[in-house]
mmCIF file of C-alpha atoms in Angstrom:
data_model
loop_
_atom_site.group_PDB
_atom_site.id
_atom_site.type_symbol
_atom_site.label_atom_id
_atom_site.label_comp_id
_atom_site.label_asym_id
_atom_site.label_seq_id
_atom_site.Cartn_x
_atom_site.Cartn_y
_atom_site.Cartn_z
ATOM 1 C CA MET A 1 -12.661 -11.551 -0.450
ATOM 2 C CA ILE A 2 -11.169 -9.038 -2.850
ATOM 3 C CA SER A 3 -9.873 -9.262 -6.408
ATOM 4 C CA PRO A 4 -6.957 -6.895 -7.283
ATOM 5 C CA ILE A 5 -5.098 -6.520 -10.779
ATOM 6 C CA LEU A 6 -1.675 -6.816 -10.198
ATOM 7 C CA PRO A 7 0.700 -7.393 -12.940
ATOM 8 C CA LEU A 8 2.749 -10.783 -12.399
ATOM 9 C CA PRO A 9 6.684 -10.136 -12.600
ATOM 10 C CA GLY A 10 8.120 -10.473 -15.834
ATOM 11 C CA ARG A 11 4.462 -10.215 -17.384
ATOM 12 C CA ALA A 12 3.366 -7.034 -19.191
ATOM 13 C CA SER A 13 -0.715 -7.867 -18.727
ATOM 14 C CA CYS A 14 -2.501 -7.862 -15.899
ATOM 15 C CA TYR A 15 -4.222 -11.062 -14.000
ATOM 16 C CA ASN A 16 -7.659 -10.795 -11.920
ATOM 17 C CA LEU A 17 -6.615 -12.445 -8.606
ATOM 18 C CA VAL A 18 -8.525 -13.102 -5.833
ATOM 19 C CA MET A 19 -6.430 -12.797 -2.378
ATOM 20 C CA PRO A 20 -4.687 -14.708 -0.641
ATOM 21 C CA SER A 21 -3.897 -16.919 -4.021
ATOM 22 C CA PRO A 22 -0.290 -18.558 -4.951
ATOM 23 C CA GLU A 23 -0.426 -16.265 -8.259
ATOM 24 C CA LEU A 24 -1.327 -12.897 -5.753
ATOM 25 C CA VAL A 25 1.627 -14.198 -3.454
ATOM 26 C CA SER A 26 4.338 -14.683 -6.269
ATOM 27 C CA ALA A 27 3.323 -11.169 -7.901
ATOM 28 C CA LEU A 28 3.819 -9.307 -4.407
ATOM 29 C CA LYS A 29 6.690 -10.955 -3.974
ATOM 30 C CA GLY A 30 8.121 -9.271 -6.792
ATOM 31 C CA LEU A 31 7.728 -5.859 -4.784
ATOM 32 C CA LEU A 32 10.802 -4.908 -2.631
ATOM 33 C CA ALA A 33 9.005 -4.265 0.744
ATOM 34 C CA PHE A 34 7.602 -8.380 0.238
ATOM 35 C CA ARG A 35 10.664 -9.603 -1.505
ATOM 36 C CA ASP A 36 12.270 -11.324 1.365
ATOM 37 C CA LEU A 37 8.745 -12.215 3.324
ATOM 38 C CA PRO A 38 7.961 -15.665 3.299
ATOM 39 C CA ASP A 39 4.917 -16.849 1.583
ATOM 40 C CA ALA A 40 3.203 -17.628 5.098
ATOM 41 C CA ASP A 41 3.375 -13.943 6.303
ATOM 42 C CA LEU A 42 2.916 -12.088 3.126
ATOM 43 C CA GLU A 43 -0.607 -14.593 3.355
ATOM 44 C CA LYS A 44 -1.377 -13.067 6.798
ATOM 45 C CA ILE A 45 -1.049 -9.297 5.641
ATOM 46 C CA VAL A 46 -3.299 -9.926 2.497
ATOM 47 C CA ASP A 47 -6.017 -11.481 4.596
ATOM 48 C CA ALA A 48 -5.482 -8.320 7.141
ATOM 49 C CA ALA A 49 -5.810 -5.975 4.753
ATOM 50 C CA ASP A 50 -8.857 -4.211 2.640
ATOM 51 C CA MET A 51 -9.383 -2.793 -0.844
ATOM 52 C CA ARG A 52 -9.987 0.789 -1.329
ATOM 53 C CA THR A 53 -11.027 1.490 -4.697
ATOM 54 C CA LEU A 54 -10.657 4.695 -6.263
ATOM 55 C CA ALA A 55 -12.170 6.214 -9.608
ATOM 56 C CA ALA A 56 -9.940 8.338 -11.910
ATOM 57 C CA ASP A 57 -10.067 11.864 -10.835
ATOM 58 C CA GLU A 58 -11.403 10.943 -7.066
ATOM 59 C CA GLU A 59 -9.840 12.390 -4.234
ATOM 60 C CA ILE A 60 -9.708 11.237 -0.508
ATOM 61 C CA THR A 61 -7.736 12.481 2.213
ATOM 62 C CA VAL A 62 -6.055 10.094 4.601
ATOM 63 C CA GLU A 63 -5.328 11.543 8.272
ATOM 64 C CA GLY A 64 -2.034 9.635 9.270
ATOM 65 C CA ALA A 65 -2.324 9.428 13.044
ATOM 66 C CA PRO A 66 -0.606 6.443 14.189
ATOM 67 C CA ASP A 67 -4.042 4.693 14.111
ATOM 68 C CA SER A 68 -4.293 5.198 10.392
ATOM 69 C CA ALA A 69 -3.418 2.536 7.846
ATOM 70 C CA TRP A 70 -0.440 1.576 5.397
ATOM 71 C CA HIS A 71 -1.678 1.792 1.538
ATOM 72 C CA LEU A 72 -0.062 -0.027 -1.153
ATOM 73 C CA LEU A 73 -1.102 0.761 -4.796
ATOM 74 C CA ILE A 74 -1.985 -2.414 -6.400
ATOM 75 C CA SER A 75 -3.173 -0.588 -9.630
ATOM 76 C CA GLY A 76 -3.640 2.409 -11.634
ATOM 77 C CA GLN A 77 -1.792 5.532 -10.538
ATOM 78 C CA VAL A 78 -2.327 8.125 -7.877
ATOM 79 C CA ARG A 79 -0.476 11.516 -6.829
ATOM 80 C CA LEU A 80 -0.049 11.882 -3.274
ATOM 81 C CA TYR A 81 0.170 15.225 -1.420
ATOM 82 C CA GLU A 82 1.285 15.989 2.226
ATOM 83 C CA ILE A 83 -0.825 18.329 3.569
ATOM 84 C CA LEU A 84 1.749 20.551 6.174
ATOM 85 C CA GLY A 85 -0.103 22.293 9.107
ATOM 86 C CA GLY A 86 -3.666 21.941 8.128
ATOM 87 C CA GLN A 87 -2.719 23.864 4.683
ATOM 88 C CA ASN A 88 -3.808 22.584 1.311
ATOM 89 C CA PRO A 89 -1.278 20.439 -0.808
ATOM 90 C CA GLY A 90 0.440 22.531 -3.336
ATOM 91 C CA SER A 91 0.138 21.956 -6.862
ATOM 92 C CA SER A 92 3.488 19.568 -7.049
ATOM 93 C CA GLY A 93 3.022 16.271 -5.191
ATOM 94 C CA ARG A 94 4.832 12.855 -5.861
ATOM 95 C CA LEU A 95 3.816 10.435 -8.524
ATOM 96 C CA LEU A 96 2.883 7.254 -7.293
ATOM 97 C CA HIS A 97 3.506 3.629 -9.688
ATOM 98 C CA ILE A 98 1.818 0.182 -8.857
ATOM 99 C CA GLY A 99 3.875 -1.188 -6.155
ATOM 100 C CA SER A 100 4.499 2.222 -4.198
ATOM 101 C CA PHE A 101 2.983 2.619 -0.761
ATOM 102 C CA PHE A 102 2.666 5.271 1.552
ATOM 103 C CA GLY A 103 1.507 5.197 6.088
ATOM 104 C CA ALA A 104 4.561 3.656 6.692
ATOM 105 C CA ASP A 105 6.125 5.610 8.471
ATOM 106 C CA ASN A 106 3.199 6.313 11.015
ATOM 107 C CA VAL A 107 3.807 2.985 12.740
ATOM 108 C CA LEU A 108 7.463 2.492 11.874
ATOM 109 C CA PHE A 109 8.251 6.020 13.027
ATOM 110 C CA GLY A 110 5.398 7.207 15.153
ATOM 111 C CA ARG A 111 4.886 9.845 12.512
ATOM 112 C CA SER A 112 1.963 11.800 12.315
ATOM 113 C CA ALA A 113 0.977 13.029 8.981
ATOM 114 C CA ARG A 114 -2.145 13.976 6.545
ATOM 115 C CA TRP A 115 -1.977 13.076 3.021
ATOM 116 C CA LYS A 116 -4.522 14.121 0.080
ATOM 117 C CA VAL A 117 -4.580 11.339 -2.584
ATOM 118 C CA LYS A 118 -6.092 11.934 -6.062
ATOM 119 C CA ALA A 119 -6.348 9.100 -8.623
ATOM 120 C CA LEU A 120 -5.158 9.641 -12.116
ATOM 121 C CA ALA A 121 -6.641 6.545 -13.426
ATOM 122 C CA ALA A 122 -8.856 4.171 -11.620
ATOM 123 C CA SER A 123 -7.003 2.474 -8.730
ATOM 124 C CA LYS A 124 -7.034 0.144 -5.938
ATOM 125 C CA LEU A 125 -5.046 0.440 -2.743
ATOM 126 C CA LEU A 126 -4.333 -2.361 -0.736
ATOM 127 C CA VAL A 127 -4.867 -0.815 2.915
ATOM 128 C CA LEU A 128 -3.399 -2.422 6.404
ATOM 129 C CA PRO A 129 -4.600 -1.257 9.404
ATOM 130 C CA SER A 130 -1.775 0.436 11.284
ATOM 131 C CA SER A 131 -2.713 -1.941 14.307
ATOM 132 C CA LYS A 132 -2.532 -4.616 12.158
ATOM 133 C CA MET A 133 1.020 -3.143 10.777
ATOM 134 C CA ALA A 134 2.265 -2.808 14.552
ATOM 135 C CA GLU A 135 0.974 -6.304 15.330
ATOM 136 C CA PHE A 136 3.093 -8.014 12.074
ATOM 137 C CA LEU A 137 6.335 -6.055 12.045
ATOM 138 C CA PRO A 138 7.887 -7.397 15.182
ATOM 139 C CA LYS A 139 7.163 -10.463 14.114
ATOM 140 C CA MET A 140 8.271 -10.348 10.651
ATOM 141 C CA PRO A 141 11.658 -8.239 10.746
ATOM 142 C CA ALA A 142 11.674 -9.293 6.670
ATOM 143 C CA PHE A 143 8.818 -7.045 6.123
ATOM 144 C CA LYS A 144 10.071 -4.227 8.297
ATOM 145 C CA ASP A 145 13.243 -4.173 6.273
ATOM 146 C CA GLY A 146 11.612 -4.140 3.133
ATOM 147 C CA LEU A 147 9.495 -1.205 3.955
ATOM 148 C CA LEU A 148 12.678 0.678 5.441
ATOM 149 C CA ASN A 149 14.613 0.216 2.121
#
């Protein structure tokens, strides 16, 4: 069981939530990727996912092979750098905020990528293995649609 912190839609403060509580399902439904997903399907997704905690300034490299994972930022803030052709990433990168995700294209399009992720603050990532994502997408078209929009 995992305890993420996620702002509830329409509220400025954060609450400690244990998955898959009705409050967490409600909060996740406020995110575009989950907006049209039935609660029962959303509960299956959070049950199959793990939580990864990053300390401020911690860096990880995420292998983006088709057997990697989809990552959703639950709390904090991270900068995402794509590593191209085995080269070190540049100094820019994409700033991700709560509700942002990466890694979906590995399963959706069979794309292989490597990412370097640096936490700018203590952060939590909901991590869904690609094998589970590949299992869920054909059964949950609203999830796939949310990821593509």
